[in-house]
Coordinates of C-alpha atoms and ligand atoms in Angstrom, one line a residue:
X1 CA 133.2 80.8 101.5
X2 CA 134.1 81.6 98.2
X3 CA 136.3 85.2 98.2
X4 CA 134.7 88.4 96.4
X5 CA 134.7 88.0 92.6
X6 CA 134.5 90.3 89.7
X7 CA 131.5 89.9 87.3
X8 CA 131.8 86.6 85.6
X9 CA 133.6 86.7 81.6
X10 CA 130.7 84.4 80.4
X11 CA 126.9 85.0 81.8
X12 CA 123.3 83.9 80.7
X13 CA 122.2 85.9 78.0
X14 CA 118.7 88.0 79.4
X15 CA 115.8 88.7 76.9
X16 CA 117.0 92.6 77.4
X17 CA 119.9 92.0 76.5
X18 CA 119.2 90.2 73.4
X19 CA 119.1 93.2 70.2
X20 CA 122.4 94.9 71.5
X21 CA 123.2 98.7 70.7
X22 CA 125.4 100.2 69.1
X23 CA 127.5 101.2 72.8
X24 CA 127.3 97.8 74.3
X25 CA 130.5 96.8 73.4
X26 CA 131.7 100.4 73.0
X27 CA 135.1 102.5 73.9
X28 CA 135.2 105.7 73.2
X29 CA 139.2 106.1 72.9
X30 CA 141.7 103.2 71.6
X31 CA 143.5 103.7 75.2
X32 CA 142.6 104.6 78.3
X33 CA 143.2 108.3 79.6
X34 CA 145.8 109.4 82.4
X35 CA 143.8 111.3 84.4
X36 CA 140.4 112.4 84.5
X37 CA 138.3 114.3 87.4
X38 CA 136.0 111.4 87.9
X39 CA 135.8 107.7 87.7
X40 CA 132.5 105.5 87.4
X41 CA 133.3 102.3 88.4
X42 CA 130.5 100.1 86.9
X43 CA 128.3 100.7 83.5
X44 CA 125.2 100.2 84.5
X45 CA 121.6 102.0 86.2
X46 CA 123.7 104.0 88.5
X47 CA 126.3 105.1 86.4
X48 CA 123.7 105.7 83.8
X49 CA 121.6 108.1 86.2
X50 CA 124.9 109.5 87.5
X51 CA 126.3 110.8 84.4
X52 CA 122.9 112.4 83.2
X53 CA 122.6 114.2 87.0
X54 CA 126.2 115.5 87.0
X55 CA 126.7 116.6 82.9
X56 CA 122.9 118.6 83.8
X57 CA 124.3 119.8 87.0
X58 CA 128.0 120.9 85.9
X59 CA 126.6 123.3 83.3
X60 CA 129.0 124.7 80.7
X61 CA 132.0 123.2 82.1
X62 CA 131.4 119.9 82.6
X63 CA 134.2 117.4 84.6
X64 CA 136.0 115.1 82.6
X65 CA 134.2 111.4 83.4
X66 CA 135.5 107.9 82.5
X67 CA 133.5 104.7 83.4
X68 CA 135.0 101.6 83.2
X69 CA 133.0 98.8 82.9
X70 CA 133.9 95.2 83.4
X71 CA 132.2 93.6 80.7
X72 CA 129.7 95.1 78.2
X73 CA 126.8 98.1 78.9
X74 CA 124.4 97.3 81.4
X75 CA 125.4 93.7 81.6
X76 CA 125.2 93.3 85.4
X77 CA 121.5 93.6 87.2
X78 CA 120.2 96.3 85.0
X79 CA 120.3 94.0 81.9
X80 CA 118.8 90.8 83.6
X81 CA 116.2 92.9 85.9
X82 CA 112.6 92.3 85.7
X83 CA 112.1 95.8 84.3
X84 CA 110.0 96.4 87.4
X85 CA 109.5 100.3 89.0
X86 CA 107.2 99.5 91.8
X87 CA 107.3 102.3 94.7
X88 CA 106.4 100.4 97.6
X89 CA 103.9 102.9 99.6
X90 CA 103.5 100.8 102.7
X91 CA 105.1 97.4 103.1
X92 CA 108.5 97.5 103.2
X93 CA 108.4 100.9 105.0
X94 CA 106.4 99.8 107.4
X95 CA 109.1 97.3 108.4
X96 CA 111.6 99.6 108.8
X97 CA 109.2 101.9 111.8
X98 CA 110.5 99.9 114.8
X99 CA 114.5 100.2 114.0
X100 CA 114.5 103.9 112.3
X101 CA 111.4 106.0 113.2
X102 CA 108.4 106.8 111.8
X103 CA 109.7 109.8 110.0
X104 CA 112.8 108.1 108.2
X105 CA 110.1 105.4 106.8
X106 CA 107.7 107.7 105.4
X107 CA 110.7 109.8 103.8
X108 CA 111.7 106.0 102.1
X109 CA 107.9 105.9 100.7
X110 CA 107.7 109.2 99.6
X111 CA 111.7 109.1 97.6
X112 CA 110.0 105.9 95.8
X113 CA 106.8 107.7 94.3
X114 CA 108.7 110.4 93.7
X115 CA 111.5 108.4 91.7
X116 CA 108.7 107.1 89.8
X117 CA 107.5 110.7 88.9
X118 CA 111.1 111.5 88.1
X119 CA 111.4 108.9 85.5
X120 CA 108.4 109.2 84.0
X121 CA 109.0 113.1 83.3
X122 CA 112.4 112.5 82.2
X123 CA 111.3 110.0 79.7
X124 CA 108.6 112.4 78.3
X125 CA 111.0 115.1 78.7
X126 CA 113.6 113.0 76.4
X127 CA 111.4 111.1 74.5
X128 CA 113.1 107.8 75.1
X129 CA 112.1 104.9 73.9
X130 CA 112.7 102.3 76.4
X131 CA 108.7 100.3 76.0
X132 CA 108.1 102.8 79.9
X133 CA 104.2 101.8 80.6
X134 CA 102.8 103.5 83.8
X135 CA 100.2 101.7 85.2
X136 CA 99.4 100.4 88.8
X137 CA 101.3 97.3 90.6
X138 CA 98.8 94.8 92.4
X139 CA 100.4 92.9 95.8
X140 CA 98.8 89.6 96.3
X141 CA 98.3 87.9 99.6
X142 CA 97.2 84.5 100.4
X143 CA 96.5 83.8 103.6
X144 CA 93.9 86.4 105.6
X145 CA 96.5 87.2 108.1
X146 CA 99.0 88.3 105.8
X147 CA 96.6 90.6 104.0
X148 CA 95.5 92.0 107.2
X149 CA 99.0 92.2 108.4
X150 CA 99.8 94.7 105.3
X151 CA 96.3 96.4 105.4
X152 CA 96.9 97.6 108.7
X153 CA 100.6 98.7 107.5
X154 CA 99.0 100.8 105.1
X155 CA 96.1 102.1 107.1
X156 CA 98.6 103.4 109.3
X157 CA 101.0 105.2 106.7
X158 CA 97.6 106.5 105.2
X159 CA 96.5 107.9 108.3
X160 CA 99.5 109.4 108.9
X161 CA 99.7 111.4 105.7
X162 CA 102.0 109.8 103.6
X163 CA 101.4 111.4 100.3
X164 CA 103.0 108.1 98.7
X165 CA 100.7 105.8 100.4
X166 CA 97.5 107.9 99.7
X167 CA 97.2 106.2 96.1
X168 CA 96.6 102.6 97.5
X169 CA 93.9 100.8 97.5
X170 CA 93.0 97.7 99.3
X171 CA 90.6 95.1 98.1
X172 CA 89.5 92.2 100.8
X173 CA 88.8 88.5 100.5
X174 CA 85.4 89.0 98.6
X175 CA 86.2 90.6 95.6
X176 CA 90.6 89.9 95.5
X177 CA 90.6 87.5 93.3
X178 CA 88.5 88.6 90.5
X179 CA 90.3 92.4 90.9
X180 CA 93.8 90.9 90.5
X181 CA 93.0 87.6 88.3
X182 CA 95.3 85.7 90.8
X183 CA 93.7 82.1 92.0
X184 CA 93.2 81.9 95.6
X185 CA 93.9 85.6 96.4
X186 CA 92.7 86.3 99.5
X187 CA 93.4 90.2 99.3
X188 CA 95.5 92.3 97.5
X189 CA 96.3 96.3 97.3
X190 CA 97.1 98.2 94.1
X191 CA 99.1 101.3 93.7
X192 CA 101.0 102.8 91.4
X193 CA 103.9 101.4 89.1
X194 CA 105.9 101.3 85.7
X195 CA 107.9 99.1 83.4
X196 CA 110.1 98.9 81.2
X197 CA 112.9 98.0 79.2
X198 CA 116.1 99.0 81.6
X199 CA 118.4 98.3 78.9
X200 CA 117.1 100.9 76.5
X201 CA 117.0 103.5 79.0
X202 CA 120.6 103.0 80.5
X203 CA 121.8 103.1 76.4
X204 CA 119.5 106.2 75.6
X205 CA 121.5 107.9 79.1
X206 CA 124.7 106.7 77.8
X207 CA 124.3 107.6 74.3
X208 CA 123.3 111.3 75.2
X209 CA 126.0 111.7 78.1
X210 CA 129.0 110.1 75.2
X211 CA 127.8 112.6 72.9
X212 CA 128.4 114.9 75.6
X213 CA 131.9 113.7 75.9
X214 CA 132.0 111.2 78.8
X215 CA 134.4 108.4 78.1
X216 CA 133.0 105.0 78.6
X217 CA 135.2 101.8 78.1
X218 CA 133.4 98.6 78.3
X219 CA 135.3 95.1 78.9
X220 CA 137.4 97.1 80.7
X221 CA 137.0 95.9 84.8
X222 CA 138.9 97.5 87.3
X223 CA 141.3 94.8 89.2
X224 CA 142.3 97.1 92.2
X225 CA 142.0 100.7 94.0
X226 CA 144.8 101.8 95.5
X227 CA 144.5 101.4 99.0
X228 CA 144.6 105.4 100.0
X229 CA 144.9 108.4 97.8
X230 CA 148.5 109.9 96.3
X231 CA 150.0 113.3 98.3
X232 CA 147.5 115.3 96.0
X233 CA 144.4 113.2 97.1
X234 CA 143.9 111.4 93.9
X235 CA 142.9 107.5 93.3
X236 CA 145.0 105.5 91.3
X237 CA 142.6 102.2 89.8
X238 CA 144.4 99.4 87.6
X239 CA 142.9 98.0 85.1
X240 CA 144.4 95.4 82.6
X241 CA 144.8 97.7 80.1
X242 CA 146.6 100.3 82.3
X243 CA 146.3 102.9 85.1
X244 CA 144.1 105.7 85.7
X245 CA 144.5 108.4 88.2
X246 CA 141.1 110.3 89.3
X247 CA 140.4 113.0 91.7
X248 CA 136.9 111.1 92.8
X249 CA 135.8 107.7 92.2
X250 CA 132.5 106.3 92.2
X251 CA 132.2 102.6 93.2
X252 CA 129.0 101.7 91.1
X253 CA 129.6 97.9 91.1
X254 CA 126.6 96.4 93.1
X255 CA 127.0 93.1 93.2
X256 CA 130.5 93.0 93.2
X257 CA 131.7 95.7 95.5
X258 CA 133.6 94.0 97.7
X259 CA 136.0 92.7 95.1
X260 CA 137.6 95.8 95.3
X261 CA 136.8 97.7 98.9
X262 CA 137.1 94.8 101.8
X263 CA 135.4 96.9 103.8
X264 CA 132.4 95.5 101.4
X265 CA 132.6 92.2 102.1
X266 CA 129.5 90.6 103.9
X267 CA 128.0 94.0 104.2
X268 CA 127.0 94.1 100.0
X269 CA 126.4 90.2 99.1
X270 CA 125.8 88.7 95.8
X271 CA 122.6 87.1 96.0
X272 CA 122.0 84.9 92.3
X273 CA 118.5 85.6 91.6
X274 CA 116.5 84.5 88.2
X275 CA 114.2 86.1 85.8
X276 CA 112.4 85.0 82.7
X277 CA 110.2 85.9 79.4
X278 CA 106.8 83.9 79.0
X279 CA 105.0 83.9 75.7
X280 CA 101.9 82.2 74.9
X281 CA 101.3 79.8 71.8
X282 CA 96.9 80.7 72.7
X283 CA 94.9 83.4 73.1
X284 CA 94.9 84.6 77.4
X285 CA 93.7 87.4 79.1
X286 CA 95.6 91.0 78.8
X287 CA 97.2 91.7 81.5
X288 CA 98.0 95.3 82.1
X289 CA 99.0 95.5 86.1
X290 CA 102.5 94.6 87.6
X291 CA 102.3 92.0 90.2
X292 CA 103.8 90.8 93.6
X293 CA 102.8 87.6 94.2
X294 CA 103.5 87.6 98.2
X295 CA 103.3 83.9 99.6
X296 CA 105.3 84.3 103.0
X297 CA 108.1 86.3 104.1
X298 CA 110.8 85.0 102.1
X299 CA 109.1 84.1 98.9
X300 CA 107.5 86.3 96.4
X301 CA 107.8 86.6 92.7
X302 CA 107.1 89.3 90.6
X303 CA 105.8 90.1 87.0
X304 CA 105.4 92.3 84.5
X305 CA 103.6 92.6 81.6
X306 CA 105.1 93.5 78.5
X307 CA 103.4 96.1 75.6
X308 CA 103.3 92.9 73.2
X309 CA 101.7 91.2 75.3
X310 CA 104.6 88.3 76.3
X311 CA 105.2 88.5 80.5
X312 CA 108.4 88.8 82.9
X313 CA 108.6 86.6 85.6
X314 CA 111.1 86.2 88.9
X315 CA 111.9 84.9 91.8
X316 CA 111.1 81.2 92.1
X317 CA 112.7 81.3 95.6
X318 CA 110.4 78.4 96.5
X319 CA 112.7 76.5 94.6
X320 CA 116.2 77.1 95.5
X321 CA 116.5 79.4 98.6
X322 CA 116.6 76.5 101.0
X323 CA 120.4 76.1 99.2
X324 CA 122.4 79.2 100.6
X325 CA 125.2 78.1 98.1
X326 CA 122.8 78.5 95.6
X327 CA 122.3 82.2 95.8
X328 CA 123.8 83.4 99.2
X329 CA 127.2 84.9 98.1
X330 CA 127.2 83.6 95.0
X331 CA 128.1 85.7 92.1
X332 CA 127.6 83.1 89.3
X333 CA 125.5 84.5 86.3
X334 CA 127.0 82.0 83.6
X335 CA 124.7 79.2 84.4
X336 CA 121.1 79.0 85.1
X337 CA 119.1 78.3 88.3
X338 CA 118.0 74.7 86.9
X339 CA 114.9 74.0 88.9
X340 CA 113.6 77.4 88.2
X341 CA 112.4 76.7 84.5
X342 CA 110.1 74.0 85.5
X343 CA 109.0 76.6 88.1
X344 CA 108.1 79.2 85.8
X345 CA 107.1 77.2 82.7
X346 CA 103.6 76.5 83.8
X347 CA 103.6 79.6 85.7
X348 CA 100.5 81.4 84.1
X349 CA 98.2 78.9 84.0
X350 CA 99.0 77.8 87.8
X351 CA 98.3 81.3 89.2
X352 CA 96.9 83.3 86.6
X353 CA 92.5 83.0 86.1
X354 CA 91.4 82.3 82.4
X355 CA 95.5 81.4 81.4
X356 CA 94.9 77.6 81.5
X357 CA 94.5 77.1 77.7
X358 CA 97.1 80.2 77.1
X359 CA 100.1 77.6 76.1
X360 CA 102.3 79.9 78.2
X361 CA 105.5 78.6 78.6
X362 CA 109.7 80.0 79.1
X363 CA 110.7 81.7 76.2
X364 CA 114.5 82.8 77.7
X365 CA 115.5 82.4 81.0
X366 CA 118.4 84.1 82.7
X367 CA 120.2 84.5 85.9
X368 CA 121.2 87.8 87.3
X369 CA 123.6 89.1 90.3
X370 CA 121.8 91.2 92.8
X371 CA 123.5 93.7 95.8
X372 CA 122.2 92.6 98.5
X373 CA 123.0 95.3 101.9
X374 CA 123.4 93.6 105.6
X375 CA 121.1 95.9 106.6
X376 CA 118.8 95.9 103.4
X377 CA 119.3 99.4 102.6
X378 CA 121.2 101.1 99.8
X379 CA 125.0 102.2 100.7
X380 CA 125.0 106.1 99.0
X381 CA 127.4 108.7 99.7
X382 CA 131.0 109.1 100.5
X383 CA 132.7 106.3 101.7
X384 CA 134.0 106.6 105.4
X385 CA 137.9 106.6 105.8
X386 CA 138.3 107.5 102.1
X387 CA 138.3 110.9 101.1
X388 CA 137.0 111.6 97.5
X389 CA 135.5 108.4 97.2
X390 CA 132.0 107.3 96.8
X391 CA 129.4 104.6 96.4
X392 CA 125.9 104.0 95.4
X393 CA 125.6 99.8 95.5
X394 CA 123.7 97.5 98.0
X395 CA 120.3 98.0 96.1
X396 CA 118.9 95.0 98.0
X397 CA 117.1 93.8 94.2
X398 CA 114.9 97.1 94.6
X399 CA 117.2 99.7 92.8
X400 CA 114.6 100.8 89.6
X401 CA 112.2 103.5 91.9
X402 CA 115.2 104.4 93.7
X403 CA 118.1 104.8 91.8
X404 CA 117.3 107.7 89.5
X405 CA 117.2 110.6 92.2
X406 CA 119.9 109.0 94.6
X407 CA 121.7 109.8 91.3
X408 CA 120.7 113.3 91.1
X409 CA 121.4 114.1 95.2
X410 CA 125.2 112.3 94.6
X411 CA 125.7 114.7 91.9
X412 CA 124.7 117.0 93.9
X413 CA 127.3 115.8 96.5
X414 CA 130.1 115.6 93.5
X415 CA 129.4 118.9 91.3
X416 CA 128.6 121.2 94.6
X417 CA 130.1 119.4 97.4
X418 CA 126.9 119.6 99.3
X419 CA 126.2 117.0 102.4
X420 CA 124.1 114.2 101.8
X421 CA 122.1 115.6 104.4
X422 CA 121.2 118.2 102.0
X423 CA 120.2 116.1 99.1
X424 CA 116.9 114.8 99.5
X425 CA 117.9 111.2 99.1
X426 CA 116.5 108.9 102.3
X427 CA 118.0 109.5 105.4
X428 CA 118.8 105.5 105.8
X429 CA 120.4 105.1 102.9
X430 CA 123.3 107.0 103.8
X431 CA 126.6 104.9 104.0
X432 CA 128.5 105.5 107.5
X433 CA 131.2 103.8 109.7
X434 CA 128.6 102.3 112.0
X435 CA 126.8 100.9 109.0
X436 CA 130.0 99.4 108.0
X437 CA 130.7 97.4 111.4
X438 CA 127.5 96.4 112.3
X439 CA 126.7 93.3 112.8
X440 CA 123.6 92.5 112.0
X441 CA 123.1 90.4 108.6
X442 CA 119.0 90.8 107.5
X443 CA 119.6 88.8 104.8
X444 CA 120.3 85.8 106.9
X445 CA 118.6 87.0 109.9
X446 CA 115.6 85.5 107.2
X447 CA 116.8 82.7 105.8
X448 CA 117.5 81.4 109.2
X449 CA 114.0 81.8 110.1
X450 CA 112.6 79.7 107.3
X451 CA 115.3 77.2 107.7
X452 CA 117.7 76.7 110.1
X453 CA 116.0 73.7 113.0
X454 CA 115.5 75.5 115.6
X455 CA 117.1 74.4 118.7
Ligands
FAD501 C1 117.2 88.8 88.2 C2 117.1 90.2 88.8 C3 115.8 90.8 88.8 C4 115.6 92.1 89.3 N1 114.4 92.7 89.2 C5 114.2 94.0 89.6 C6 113.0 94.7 89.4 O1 112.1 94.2 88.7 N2 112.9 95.9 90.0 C7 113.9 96.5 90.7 O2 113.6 97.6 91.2 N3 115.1 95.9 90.8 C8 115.3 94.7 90.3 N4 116.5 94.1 90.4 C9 117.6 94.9 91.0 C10 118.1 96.0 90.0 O3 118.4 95.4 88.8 C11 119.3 96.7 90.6 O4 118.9 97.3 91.8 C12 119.9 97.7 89.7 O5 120.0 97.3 88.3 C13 121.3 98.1 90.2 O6 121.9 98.9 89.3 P1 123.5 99.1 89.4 O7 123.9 100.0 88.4 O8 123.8 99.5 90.9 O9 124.1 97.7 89.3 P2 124.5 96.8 88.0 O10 123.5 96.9 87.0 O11 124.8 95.4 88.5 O12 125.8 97.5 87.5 C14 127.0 97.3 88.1 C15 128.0 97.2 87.0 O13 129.3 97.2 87.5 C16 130.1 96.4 86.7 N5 131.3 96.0 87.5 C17 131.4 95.3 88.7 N6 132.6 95.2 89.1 C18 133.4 95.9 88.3 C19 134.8 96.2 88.2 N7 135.6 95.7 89.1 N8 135.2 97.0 87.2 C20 134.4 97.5 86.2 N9 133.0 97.2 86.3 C21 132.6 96.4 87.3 C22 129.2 95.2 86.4 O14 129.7 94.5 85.3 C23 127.9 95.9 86.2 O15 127.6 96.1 84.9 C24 116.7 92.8 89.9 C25 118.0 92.2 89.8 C26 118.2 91.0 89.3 C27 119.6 90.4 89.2

């Protein structure tokens, strides 16, 4: 197994990414400083959310905060995501009943909608331009049992009172296909969802929070952490271009966490993932939901549509997850998942009613790096065994309705030194020791089930 790496030098270039701003190569100071109060490992969502919770919270006397990021602004998932905020209200909650209660599962539901509400206010708040459409997201089933499988997850949550899951609606067999547009649906639920363009929001958070005087230095990645803080509890972190000492450190790397804390490795696993632009050389229908096309446990793909019309796809799991090597720990965003362009390139007219003479095809196609947790939840909070340090990674390819208020609850945690108990953020996403050393790997736990023989 190939050892922890560092974000690739080269990657795919993502249709985000491609009219850069003026901070995506940016550093704010020739060289690096000393000593700061707080180091952001990582440039991109999370610091991004981070920096805007903790220069609101601070007040007039903000802490000085450097991020170092290994290559350019939002260059890791954030730039190469399918721009998708999709609050799940029902399904992947409902998994998580048996292992962590009822209560902790309706708290996940309710974080989600409420992210969504979050971002939505801040953008209106701001005015930022970042294409933010709010609409509803429509999950697609194929097969009856599935669909009756998830409508009786959300029947329960709905009975229960979950505020999140109150907004759903389910549509059966009779009238699923012609509600979503999807061929062959055989039921689907709606609820509801954004896009955007995650690039443009993390630059707009950035540009605000440099103005404000945080120091970011891009193409600057961090090669080590010292192993435990100095006599007066601060972190020393190399970087090629010198030290820096800090009295906390965030560890906002995804992906790529374990390169520098051990403790990371297989609990936050690269998993390569692929995404792409479709535009159409015809006329085809206007599509204005987000979709989930769910066709078994492992393999969905979603999609988003964009204001001009054009469409983001991912997934194509169909097409390489049988590989592990091709995605299981497997940090490689410098060349493209092949067999997925042929996947996606008659994507539309294969699934979508009324796109068959729509000429949709790839436009760009990229690969990206997701965090996947052992345990599929997010690792947030202080990091057990070392004192002043802290992480928000492991977003399991799910971090846009969640990442924005775990950011304001680990300010929280920073500014005020309150207890992640306090901070509102989900109960399971908290990182502890027993989290660290448990066993249990989800992420193979279901690839095994689709394709290990069983003996
Ligand atoms: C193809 C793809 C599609 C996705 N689609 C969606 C979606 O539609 N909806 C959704 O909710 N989520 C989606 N995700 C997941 C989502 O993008 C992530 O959850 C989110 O962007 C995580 O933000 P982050 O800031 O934690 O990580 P990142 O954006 O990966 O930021 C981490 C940063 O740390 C930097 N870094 C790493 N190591 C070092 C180091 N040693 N020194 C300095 N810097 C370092 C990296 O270069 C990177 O910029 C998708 C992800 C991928 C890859």
């Amino acid at each position: 197994m190939a050892p922890p790496s560092l974000p690739h030098e080269k990657s795919t270039q993502p249709f985000w990414l491609t009219a850069p701003e003026n901070l995506h190569d940016y550093r704010s100071t020739e060289s690096l400083p000393n000593k700061v109060d707080i180091v952001i490992v990582g440039g991109g969502y999370c610091a991004a959310a981070l920096i805007t919770h903790v220069l609101e919270q601070s007040g007039q006397n903000p802490p000085s905060i450097l991020v170092l990021e290994a290559r350019q602004l939002a260059s890791g998932a954030t730039g190469r995501n399918g721009g998708h905020i999709k609050p799940d209200p029902y399904w992947h909650a409902s998994h998580l009943v048996e292992q962590h209660g009822f209560e902790a599962a309706m708290e996940l539901a309710q974080f989600e909608t409420d992210n969504l509400n979050a971002v939505k206010a801040y953008v209106e708040k701001e005015r930022i331009d970042c294409d933010l459409i709010v609409t509803r997201s429509c999950d697609v089933h194929f097969s009856h049992q599935r669909h009756d499988k998830a409508k009786a997850a959300l029947s329960k949550f709905q009975a229960a009172g979950v505020r999140a899951s109150q907004d759903a609606f389910e549509v059966g067999p009779k009238y699923a296909e012609t509600v979503s547009g999807v061929k062959g649906a055989k039921g689907c639920i709606t609820f509801p969802a954004a896009h955007l363009w995650p690039y443009k929001l993390v630059h707009h958070l950035f540009q605000r929070a440099v103005r404000l005087g945080v120091n970011l230095q891009s193409n600057t990645p961090v090669l080590k952490i010292a192993d435990s803080p100095d006599s007066a509890g601060r972190w020393t972190l190399a970087t090629a271009r010198g030290k820096v000492s800090a009295a906390k450190v965030v560890v906002a790397t995804n992906a790529y966490t374990a390169a520098l804390l051990p403790e990371y490795k297989d609990q936050i696993i690269p998993y390569r993932a692929t995404s792409c632009h479709i535009t159409t050389s015809g006329t085809a229908p206007l599509l204005t939901n987000t979709y989930a096309l769910r066709f078994t446990d492992w393999d969905h793909d979603y999609l988003i549509p964009r204001p001009d019309g054009s469409i983001i796809v991912g997934g194509a799991r169909s097409v390489y997850y049988h590989d592990k090597d091709a995605w299981y720990n497997n940090s490689d965003d410098s060349t493209l998942v092949e067999e997925a362009r042929k996947y996606f390139d008659d994507y539309m007219q294969r699934h979508f009613i009324g796109w068959e003479d729509s000429g949709a095809h790839v436009e760009k196609i990229w690969t990206g790096i997701m965090g996947y947790s052992r345990d599929r939840l997010p690792r947030v909070g202080p990091i057990p065994g070392r004192q002043g340090m802290f992480i928000m990674a492991g977003w399991t390819g799910h971090g846009m309705p969640q990442i924005f208020l775990s950011a304001k609850g680990m300010a929280s945690m920073i500014v005020d030194g309150i207890s992640f108990r306090e901070t509102g953020i989900p109960r399971i996403f908290e990182e502890t020791q027993d989290r660290l050393t448990d066993a249990r790997n989800k992420v193979l736990e279901t690839w095994e089930a689709a394709f290990q023989p069983k003996l």
